Coordinates of C-alpha atoms in Angstrom, one line a residue:
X1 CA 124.6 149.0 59.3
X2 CA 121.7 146.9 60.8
X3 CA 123.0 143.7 59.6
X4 CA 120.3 142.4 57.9
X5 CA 117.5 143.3 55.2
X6 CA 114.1 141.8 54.4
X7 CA 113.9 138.1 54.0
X8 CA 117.0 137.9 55.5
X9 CA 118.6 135.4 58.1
X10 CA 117.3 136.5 61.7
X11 CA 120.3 134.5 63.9
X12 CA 120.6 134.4 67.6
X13 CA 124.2 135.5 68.4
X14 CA 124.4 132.4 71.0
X15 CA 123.4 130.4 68.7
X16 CA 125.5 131.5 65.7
X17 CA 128.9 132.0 67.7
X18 CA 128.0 128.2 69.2
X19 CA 128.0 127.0 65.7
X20 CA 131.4 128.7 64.6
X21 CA 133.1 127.0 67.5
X22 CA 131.7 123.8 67.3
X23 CA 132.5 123.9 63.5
X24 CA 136.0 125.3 64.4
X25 CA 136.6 122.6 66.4
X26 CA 135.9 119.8 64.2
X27 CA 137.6 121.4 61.3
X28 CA 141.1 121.4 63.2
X29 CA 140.7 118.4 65.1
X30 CA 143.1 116.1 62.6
X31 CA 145.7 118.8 63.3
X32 CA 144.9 119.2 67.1
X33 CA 144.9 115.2 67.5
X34 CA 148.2 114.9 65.6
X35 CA 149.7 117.5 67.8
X36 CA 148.7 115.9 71.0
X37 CA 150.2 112.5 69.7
X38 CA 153.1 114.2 69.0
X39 CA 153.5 115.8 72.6
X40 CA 152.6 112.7 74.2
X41 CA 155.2 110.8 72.1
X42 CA 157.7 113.0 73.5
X43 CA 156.5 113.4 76.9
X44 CA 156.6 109.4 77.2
X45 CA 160.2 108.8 75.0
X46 CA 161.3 112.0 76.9
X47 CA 162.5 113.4 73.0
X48 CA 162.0 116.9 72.7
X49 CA 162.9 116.7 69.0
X50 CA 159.1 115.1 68.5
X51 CA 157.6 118.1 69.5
X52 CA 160.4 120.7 68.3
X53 CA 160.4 119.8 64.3
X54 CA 156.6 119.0 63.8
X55 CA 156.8 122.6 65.5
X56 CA 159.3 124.3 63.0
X57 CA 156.9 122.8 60.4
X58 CA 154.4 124.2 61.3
X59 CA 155.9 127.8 62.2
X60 CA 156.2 129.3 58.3
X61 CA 153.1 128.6 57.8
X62 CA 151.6 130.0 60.6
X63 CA 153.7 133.5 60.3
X64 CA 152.9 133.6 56.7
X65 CA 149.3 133.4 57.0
X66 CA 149.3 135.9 60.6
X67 CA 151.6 138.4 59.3
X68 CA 152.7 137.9 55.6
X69 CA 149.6 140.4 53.8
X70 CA 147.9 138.8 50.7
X71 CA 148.4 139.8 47.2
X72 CA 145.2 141.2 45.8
X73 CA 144.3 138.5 43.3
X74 CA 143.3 139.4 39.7
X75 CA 144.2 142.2 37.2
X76 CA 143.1 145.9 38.3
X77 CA 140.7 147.6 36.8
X78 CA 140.8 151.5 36.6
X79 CA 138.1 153.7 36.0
X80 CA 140.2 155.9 33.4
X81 CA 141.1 152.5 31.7
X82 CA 137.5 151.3 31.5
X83 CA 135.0 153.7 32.4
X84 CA 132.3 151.8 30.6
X85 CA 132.7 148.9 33.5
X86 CA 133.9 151.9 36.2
X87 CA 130.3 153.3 35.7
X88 CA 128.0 150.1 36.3
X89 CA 129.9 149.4 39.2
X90 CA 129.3 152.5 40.5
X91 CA 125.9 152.5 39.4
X92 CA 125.3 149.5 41.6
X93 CA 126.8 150.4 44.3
X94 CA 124.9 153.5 44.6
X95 CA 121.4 151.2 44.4
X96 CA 122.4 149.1 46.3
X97 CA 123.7 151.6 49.1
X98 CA 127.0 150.3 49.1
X99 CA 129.5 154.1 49.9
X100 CA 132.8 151.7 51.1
X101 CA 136.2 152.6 49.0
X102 CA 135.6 149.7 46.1
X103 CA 138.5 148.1 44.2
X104 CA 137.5 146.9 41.0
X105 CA 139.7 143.7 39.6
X106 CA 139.4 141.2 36.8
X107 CA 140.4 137.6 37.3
X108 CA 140.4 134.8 34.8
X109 CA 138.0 132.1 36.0
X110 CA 134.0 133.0 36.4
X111 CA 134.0 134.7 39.7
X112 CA 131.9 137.3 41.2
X113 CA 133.7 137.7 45.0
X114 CA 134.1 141.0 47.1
X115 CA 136.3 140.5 50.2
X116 CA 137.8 143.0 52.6
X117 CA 141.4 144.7 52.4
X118 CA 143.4 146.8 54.0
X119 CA 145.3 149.6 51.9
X120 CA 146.8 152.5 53.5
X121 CA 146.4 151.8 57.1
X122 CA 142.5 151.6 55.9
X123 CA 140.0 149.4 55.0
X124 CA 138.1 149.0 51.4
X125 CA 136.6 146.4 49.8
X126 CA 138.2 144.2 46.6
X127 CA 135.1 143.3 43.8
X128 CA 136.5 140.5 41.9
X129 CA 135.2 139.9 38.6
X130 CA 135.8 136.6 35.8
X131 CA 136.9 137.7 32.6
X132 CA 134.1 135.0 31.3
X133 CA 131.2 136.7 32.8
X134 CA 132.3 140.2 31.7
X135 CA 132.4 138.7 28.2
X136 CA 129.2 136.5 28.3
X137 CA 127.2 138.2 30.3
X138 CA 124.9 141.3 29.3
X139 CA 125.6 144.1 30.2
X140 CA 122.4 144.0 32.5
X141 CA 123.0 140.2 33.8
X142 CA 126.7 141.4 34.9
X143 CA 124.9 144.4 36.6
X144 CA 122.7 142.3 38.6
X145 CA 125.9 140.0 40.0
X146 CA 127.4 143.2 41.0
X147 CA 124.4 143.7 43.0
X148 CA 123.9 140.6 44.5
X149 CA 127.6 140.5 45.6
X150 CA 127.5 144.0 47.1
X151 CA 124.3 143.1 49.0
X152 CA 126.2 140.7 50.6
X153 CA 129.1 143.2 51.6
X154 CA 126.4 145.7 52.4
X155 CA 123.7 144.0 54.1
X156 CA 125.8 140.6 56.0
X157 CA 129.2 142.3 56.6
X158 CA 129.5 141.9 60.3
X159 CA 131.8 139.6 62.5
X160 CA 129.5 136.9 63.3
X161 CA 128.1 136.2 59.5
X162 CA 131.6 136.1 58.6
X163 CA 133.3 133.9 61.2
X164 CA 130.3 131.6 61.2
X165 CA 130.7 131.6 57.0
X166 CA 134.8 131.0 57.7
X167 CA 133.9 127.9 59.5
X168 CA 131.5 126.7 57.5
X169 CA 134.3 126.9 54.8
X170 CA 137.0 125.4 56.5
X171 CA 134.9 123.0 57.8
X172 CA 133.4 121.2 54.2
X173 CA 137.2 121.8 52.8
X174 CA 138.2 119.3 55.8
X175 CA 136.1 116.5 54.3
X176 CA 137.6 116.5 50.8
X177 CA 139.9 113.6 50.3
X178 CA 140.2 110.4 52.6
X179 CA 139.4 112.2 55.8
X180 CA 135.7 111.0 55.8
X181 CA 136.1 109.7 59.4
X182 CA 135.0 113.7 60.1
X183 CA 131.8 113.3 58.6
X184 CA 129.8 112.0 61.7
X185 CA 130.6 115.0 63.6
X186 CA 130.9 117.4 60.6
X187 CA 127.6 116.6 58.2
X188 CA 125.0 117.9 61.3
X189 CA 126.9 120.9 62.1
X190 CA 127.1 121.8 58.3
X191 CA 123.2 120.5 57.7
X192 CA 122.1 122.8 60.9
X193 CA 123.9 125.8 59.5
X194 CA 123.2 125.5 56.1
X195 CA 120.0 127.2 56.0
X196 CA 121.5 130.9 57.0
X197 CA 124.0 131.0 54.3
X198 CA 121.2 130.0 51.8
X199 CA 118.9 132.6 53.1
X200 CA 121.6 134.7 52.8
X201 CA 122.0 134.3 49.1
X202 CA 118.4 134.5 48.4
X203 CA 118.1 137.7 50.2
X204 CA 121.3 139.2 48.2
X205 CA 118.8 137.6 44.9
X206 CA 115.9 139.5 46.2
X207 CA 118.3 143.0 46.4
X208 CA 119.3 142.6 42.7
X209 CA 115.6 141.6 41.3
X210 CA 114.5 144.7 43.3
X211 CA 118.1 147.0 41.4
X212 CA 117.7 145.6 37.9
X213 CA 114.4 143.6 38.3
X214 CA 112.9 139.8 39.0
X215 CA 113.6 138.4 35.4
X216 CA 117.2 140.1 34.6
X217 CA 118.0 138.7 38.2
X218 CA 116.4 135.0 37.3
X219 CA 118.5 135.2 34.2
X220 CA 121.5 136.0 35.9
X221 CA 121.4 133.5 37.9
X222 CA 120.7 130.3 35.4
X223 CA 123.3 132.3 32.7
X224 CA 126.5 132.2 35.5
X225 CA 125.5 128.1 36.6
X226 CA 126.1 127.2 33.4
X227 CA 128.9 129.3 32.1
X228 CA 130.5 128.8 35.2
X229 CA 129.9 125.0 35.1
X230 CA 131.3 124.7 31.3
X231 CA 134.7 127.0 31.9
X232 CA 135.5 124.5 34.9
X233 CA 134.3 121.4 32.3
X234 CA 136.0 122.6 28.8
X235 CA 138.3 125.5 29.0
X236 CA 140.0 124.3 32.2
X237 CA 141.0 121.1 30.5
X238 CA 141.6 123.2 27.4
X239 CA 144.3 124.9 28.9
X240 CA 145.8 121.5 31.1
X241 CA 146.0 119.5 27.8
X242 CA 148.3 122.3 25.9
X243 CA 150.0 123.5 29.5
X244 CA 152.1 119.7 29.7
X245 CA 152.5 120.2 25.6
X246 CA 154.5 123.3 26.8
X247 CA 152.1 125.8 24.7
X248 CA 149.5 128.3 26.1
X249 CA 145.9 129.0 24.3
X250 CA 145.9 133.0 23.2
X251 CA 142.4 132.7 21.8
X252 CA 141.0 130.5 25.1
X253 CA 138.4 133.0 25.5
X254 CA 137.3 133.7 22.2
X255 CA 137.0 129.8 21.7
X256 CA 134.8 129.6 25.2
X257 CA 132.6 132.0 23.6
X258 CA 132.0 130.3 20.6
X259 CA 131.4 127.0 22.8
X260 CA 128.5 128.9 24.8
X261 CA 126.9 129.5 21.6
X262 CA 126.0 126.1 21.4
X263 CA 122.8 124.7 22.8
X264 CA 124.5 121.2 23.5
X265 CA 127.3 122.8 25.6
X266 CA 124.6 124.5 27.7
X267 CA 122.7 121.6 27.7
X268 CA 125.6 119.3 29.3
X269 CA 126.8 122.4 31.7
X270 CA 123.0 122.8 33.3
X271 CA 123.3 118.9 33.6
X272 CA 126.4 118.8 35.6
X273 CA 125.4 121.9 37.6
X274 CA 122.0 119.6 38.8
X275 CA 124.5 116.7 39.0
X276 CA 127.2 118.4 41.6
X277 CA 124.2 120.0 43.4
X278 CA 122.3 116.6 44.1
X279 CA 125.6 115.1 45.3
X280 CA 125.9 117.4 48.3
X281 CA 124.7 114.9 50.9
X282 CA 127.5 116.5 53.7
X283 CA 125.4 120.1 52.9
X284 CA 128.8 121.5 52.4
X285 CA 127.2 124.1 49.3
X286 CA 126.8 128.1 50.7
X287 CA 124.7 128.5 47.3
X288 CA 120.9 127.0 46.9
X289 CA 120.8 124.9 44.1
X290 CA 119.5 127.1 40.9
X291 CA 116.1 125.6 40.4
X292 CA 115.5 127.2 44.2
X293 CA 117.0 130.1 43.5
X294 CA 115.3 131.3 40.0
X295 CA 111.8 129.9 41.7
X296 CA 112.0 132.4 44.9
X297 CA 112.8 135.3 42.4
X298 CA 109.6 137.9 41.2
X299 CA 108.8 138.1 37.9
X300 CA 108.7 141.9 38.1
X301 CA 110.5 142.9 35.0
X302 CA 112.9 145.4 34.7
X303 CA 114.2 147.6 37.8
X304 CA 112.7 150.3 38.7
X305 CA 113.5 154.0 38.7
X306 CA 115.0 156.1 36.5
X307 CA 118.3 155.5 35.0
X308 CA 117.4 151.4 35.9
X309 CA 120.3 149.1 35.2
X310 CA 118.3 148.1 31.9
X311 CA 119.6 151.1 30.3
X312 CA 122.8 148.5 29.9
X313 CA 121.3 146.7 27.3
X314 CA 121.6 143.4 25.9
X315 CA 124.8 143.0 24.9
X316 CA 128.4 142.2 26.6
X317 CA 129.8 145.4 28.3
X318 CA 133.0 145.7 26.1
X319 CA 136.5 146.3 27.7
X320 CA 138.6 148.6 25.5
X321 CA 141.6 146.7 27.2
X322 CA 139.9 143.1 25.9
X323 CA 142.9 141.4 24.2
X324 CA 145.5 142.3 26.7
X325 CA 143.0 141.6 29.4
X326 CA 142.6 138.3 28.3
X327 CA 146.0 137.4 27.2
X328 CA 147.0 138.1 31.0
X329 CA 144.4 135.7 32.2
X330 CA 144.9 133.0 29.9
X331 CA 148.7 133.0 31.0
X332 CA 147.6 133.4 35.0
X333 CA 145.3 130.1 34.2
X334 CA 148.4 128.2 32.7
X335 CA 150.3 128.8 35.3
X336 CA 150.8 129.3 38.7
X337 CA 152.4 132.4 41.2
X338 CA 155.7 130.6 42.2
X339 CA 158.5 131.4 44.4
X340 CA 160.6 134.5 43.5
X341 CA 158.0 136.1 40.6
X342 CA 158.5 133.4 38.5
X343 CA 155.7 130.9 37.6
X344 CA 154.7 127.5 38.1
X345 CA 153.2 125.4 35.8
X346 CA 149.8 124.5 36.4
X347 CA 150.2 120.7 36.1
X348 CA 154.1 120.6 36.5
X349 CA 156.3 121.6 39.6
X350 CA 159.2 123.1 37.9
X351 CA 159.9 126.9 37.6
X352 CA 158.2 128.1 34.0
X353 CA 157.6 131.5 32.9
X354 CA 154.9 133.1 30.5
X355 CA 157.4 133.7 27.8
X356 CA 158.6 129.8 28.1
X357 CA 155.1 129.0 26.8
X358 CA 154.4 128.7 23.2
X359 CA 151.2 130.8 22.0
X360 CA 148.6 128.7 20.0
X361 CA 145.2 129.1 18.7
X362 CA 142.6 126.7 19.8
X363 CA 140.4 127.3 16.8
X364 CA 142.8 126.6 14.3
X365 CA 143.5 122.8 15.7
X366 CA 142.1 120.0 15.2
X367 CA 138.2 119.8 16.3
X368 CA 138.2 116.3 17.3
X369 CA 141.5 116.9 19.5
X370 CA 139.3 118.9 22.1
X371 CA 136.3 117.0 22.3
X372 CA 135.0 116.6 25.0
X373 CA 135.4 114.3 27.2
X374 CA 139.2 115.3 26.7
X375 CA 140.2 112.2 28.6
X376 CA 137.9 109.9 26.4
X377 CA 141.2 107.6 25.7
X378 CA 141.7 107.1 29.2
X379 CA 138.5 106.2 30.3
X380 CA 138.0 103.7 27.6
X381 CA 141.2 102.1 28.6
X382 CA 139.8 102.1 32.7
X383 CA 136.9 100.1 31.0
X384 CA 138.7 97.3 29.7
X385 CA 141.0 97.3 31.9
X386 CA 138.1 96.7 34.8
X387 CA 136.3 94.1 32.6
X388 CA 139.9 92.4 31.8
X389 CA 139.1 92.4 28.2
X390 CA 141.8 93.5 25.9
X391 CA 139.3 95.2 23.3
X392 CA 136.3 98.2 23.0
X393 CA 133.7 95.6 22.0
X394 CA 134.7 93.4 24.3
X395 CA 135.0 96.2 26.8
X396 CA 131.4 97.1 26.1
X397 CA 129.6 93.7 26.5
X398 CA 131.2 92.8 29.4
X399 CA 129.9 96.0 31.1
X400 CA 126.6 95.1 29.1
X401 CA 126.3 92.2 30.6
X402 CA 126.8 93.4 34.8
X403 CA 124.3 96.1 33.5
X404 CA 121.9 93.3 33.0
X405 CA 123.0 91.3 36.2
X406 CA 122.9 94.4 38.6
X407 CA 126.6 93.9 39.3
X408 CA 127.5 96.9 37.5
X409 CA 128.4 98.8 40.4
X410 CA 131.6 96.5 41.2
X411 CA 133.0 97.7 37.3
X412 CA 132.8 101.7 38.7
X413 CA 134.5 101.0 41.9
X414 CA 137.2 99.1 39.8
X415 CA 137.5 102.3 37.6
X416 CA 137.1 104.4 40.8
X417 CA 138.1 103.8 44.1
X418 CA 137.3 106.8 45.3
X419 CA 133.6 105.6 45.2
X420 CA 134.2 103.9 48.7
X421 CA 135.3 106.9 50.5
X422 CA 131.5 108.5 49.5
X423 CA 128.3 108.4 51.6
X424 CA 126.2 105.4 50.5
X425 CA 123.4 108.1 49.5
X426 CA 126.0 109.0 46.4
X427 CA 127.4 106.2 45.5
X428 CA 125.2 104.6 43.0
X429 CA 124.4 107.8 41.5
X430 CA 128.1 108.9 40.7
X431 CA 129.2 105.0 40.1
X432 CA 126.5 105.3 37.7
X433 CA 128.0 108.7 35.7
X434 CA 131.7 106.8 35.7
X435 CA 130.5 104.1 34.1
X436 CA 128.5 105.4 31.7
X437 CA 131.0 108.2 30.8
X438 CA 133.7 104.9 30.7
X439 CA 131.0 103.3 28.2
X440 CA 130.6 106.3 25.6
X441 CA 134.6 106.4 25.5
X442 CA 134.4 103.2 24.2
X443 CA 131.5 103.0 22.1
X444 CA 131.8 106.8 20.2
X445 CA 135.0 105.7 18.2
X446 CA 133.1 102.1 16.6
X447 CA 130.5 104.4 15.9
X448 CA 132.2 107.2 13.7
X449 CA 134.0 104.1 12.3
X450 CA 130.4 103.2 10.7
X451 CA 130.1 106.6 9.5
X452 CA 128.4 108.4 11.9
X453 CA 129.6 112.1 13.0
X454 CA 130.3 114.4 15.9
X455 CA 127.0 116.8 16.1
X456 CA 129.0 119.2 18.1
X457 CA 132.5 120.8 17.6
X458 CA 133.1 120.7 21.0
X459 CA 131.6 117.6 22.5
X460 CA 131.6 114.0 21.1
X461 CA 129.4 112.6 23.4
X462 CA 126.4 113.7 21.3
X463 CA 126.5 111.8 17.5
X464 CA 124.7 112.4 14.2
X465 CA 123.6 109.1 12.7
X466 CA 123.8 108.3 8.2
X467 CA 119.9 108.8 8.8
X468 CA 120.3 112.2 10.4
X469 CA 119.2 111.6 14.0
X470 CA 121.0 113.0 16.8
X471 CA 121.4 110.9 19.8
X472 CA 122.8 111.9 22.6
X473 CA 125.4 108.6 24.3
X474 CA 125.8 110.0 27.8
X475 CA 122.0 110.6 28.5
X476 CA 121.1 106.4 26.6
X477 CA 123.9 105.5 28.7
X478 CA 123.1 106.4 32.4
X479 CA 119.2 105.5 31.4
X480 CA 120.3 102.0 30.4
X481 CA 122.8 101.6 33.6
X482 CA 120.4 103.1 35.8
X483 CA 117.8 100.9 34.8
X484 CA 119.6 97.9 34.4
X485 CA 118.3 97.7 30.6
X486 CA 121.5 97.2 28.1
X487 CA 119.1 96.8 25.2
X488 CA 119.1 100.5 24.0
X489 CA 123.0 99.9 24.0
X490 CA 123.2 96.8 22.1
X491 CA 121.0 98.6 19.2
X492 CA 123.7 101.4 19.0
X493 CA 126.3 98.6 18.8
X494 CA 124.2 96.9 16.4
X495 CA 124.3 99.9 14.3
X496 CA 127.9 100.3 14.0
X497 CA 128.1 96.8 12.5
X498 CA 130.5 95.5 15.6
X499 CA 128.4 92.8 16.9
X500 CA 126.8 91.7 13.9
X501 CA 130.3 91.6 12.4
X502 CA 131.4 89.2 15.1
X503 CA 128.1 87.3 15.1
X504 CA 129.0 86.7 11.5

């Protein structure tokens, strides 16, 4: 195994392994720092306790992640039990010249990951692949992810790529939260290393255009950013909002489908995709945004040979296992591996087990209950609350009126105070998207009031007026705050009879 295939990264081992410390470093210096305090508290005081129980603390954790071995994650998937999907693996990995012992396992959310294990005193390798993907997907689409992936296994597996990837990882994880003190020393270590990961991924695109061809590839790529952005947008907070009711969603899948189908779903998932990817200003993404990615690929057709990967078809590779598939991953999504083999509940901390949930069918409740935004209540309630007005309207043309004096900005950092903790390059871009998002909570319900309608069964963000146009809120709304032009917003409130109500 050379290491690396055309148009891959070319990296100077000095330079690579110089990286990985450096990044290594950084990543563990809150814990290193708190350690030394903690030894030079008790060399000073002269307690041995201070550096004895931070110690013990510490100890579990350390032996469990050393010695403990890690469950293989997802459901397995045997080739007498699916031969269909057994067979485009297979198929792949034989293009792509992948010969390592392959475990083939299904998880719930939209993943495509291959990692290394250890079975039998032996090494193989674990293909993780989402339940969402194998249902949305064409067959050819999923065979081209399989490719990409296995590239990477086949063509970056050695220690440097991973150790250097490790720290990369463990590195951006490090500035989540409050701990933005680390991004001085972090951001130019993840900027300068950035590039090999992404050439990386390109490379692994340029092995599945050349296995299944240039457009299935491009496709490929632009159909998992969006499914994989609207499963974390809709049917994660699908399954949240029923998990606290005590009740599980049996058809969760089936309904996610039927979302997909929808242009305006798409729309809004290929919106948020661009959104995260612009907000990356600490460089912390391992994936090229998609516009880069779909522009480096050929358009070269179909692959080539025969017995190409196109011979899968159009359509979804069906499991004959579906249902029971997918009931185990709904109930892995709604709750947690606990203590003991019982489960967690995924927004609760006490003990719960599958059979403790109730079994409901999203598609036989109420539309308007899963709208999204699902937290549309909430958000209007931040708005008044930041404005200090006690109704929507009021709500509205307060935040009207900072959109017209430029002080909007001071309204989203009420609603959000996380907005501090960001760079200043983000700020005014995602203080934006809160209060706009804040805005639409408030202003959809006057609108249906006045008898317009929800143009989507799964968003309400996006409104039918009496006269038949569509307009979508969220995309007025950031122009007007962006802008600093409230007008387009005043003629939607104008239209639902609120202000001229009042001005009457």
């Amino acid at each position: 195994m050379d290491g690396r295939i055309s148009g891959g990264p070319q990296v100077s081992a000095v330079r690579a392994w110089s990286f990985t410390a450096a990044m290594a470093a950084v990543a563990w210096l809150p814990l290193i720092g708190f350690l030394l305090l903690i030894a030079a508290g008790g060399l000073v005081w002269g307690g041995w306790q201070m550096i004895a129980l931070p110690m013990l603390w510490l100890l579990p954790a350390l032996y469990t992640r050393a010695v403990l071995p890690d469950a293989l994650p997802g459901r397995a998937v045997r080739p007498d039990d699916e031969p269909e999907l057994a067979a485009l693996v297979r198929d792949m990995a034989e293009r792509t010249g992948f010969g390592a012992p392959l475990l083939v396992r299904i998880v719930p959310e939209p993943a495509v990951l291959t990692y290394r294990v250890r079975i039998g005193g032996g090494h193989a390798y674990a293909l993780l692949l989402g339940l969402p993907l194998v249902r949305a997907l064409s067959a050819t689409h999923l065979a081209a992810v399989i490719a990409h992936e296995l590239a990477h296994e086949r063509h970056f597996d050695d220690r440097r790529t991973r150790a250097l990837l490790a720290a990369r990882v463990a590195l951006a994880e490090r500035l989540e939260g409050r701990l933005r003190p680390l991004a001085p020393l972090a951001a130019p270590l993840l900027r300068a290393t950035q590039p090999w990961p992404w050439q990386e991924e390109l490379a692994a695109d340029a092995e599945a255009a050349r296995v299944v061809g240039g457009d299935a590839a491009r496709e490929a790529v632009e159909r998992v950013a969006v499914i994989d952005a609207a499963f974390d947008g809709i049917a994660q907070d699908w399954v949240e909002d029923l998990v606290e009711e005590g009740s599980y969603p049996v058809d969760l899948y089936e309904a996610f489908d039927l979302a997909l189908q929808d242009p305006l779903v798409r729309a809004r998932a290929a919106r948020e995709d661009a959104e995260e990817e612009a907000l990356d200003v600490y460089a912390t993404a391992t994936h090229p945004p998609t516009a880069v990615r779909t522009a480096a690929l050929p358009h070269t057709g179909t692959g080539t040979g025969t017995g190409t990967s196109a011979a899968y078809g159009s359509a979804p590779l069906v499991l004959r296992d579906a249902e029971v598939v997918a009931e185990w991953c709904v109930q892995r999504l709604a709750c947690a591996d606990g203590p003991g083999g019982t489960l967690q509940a995924g927004g609760g901390g006490g003990a719960l087990r599958p059979e403790d949930l109730k079994p409901v069918r999203l598609l036989q409740l109420d539309a308007d209950r899963f709208r999204l935004p699902a937290d549309g209540g909430h958000r209007a309630e931040a708005l008044a609350a930041a404005t200090g007005q006690s109704s929507p309207t009021g709500a509205l043309r307060a935040a009207l009126d900072a959109v017209a004096d430029g002080d909007w900005y001071g309204l989203a950092r009420r609603m959000r105070p996380q907005l501090r903790w960001l760079p200043a390059a983000v700020r005014r871009s995602l203080g934006c998207q809160v209060l706009a998002s804040a805005m639409g909570a408030a202003l959809v319900p006057l609108l249906l009031e006045a008898g317009w309608s929800c143009t989507s069964r799964w968003m309400s963000t996006v409104l039918t007026a009496p006269d038949g146009t569509v307009v979508d809120l969220y995309e007025v709304l950031v122009t007007a705050v962006d802008g600093g032009d409230p007008a387009p917003v005043h003629a939607l409130l104008d239209k639902s009879g609120t202000e001229k109500a009042e001005r009457a």
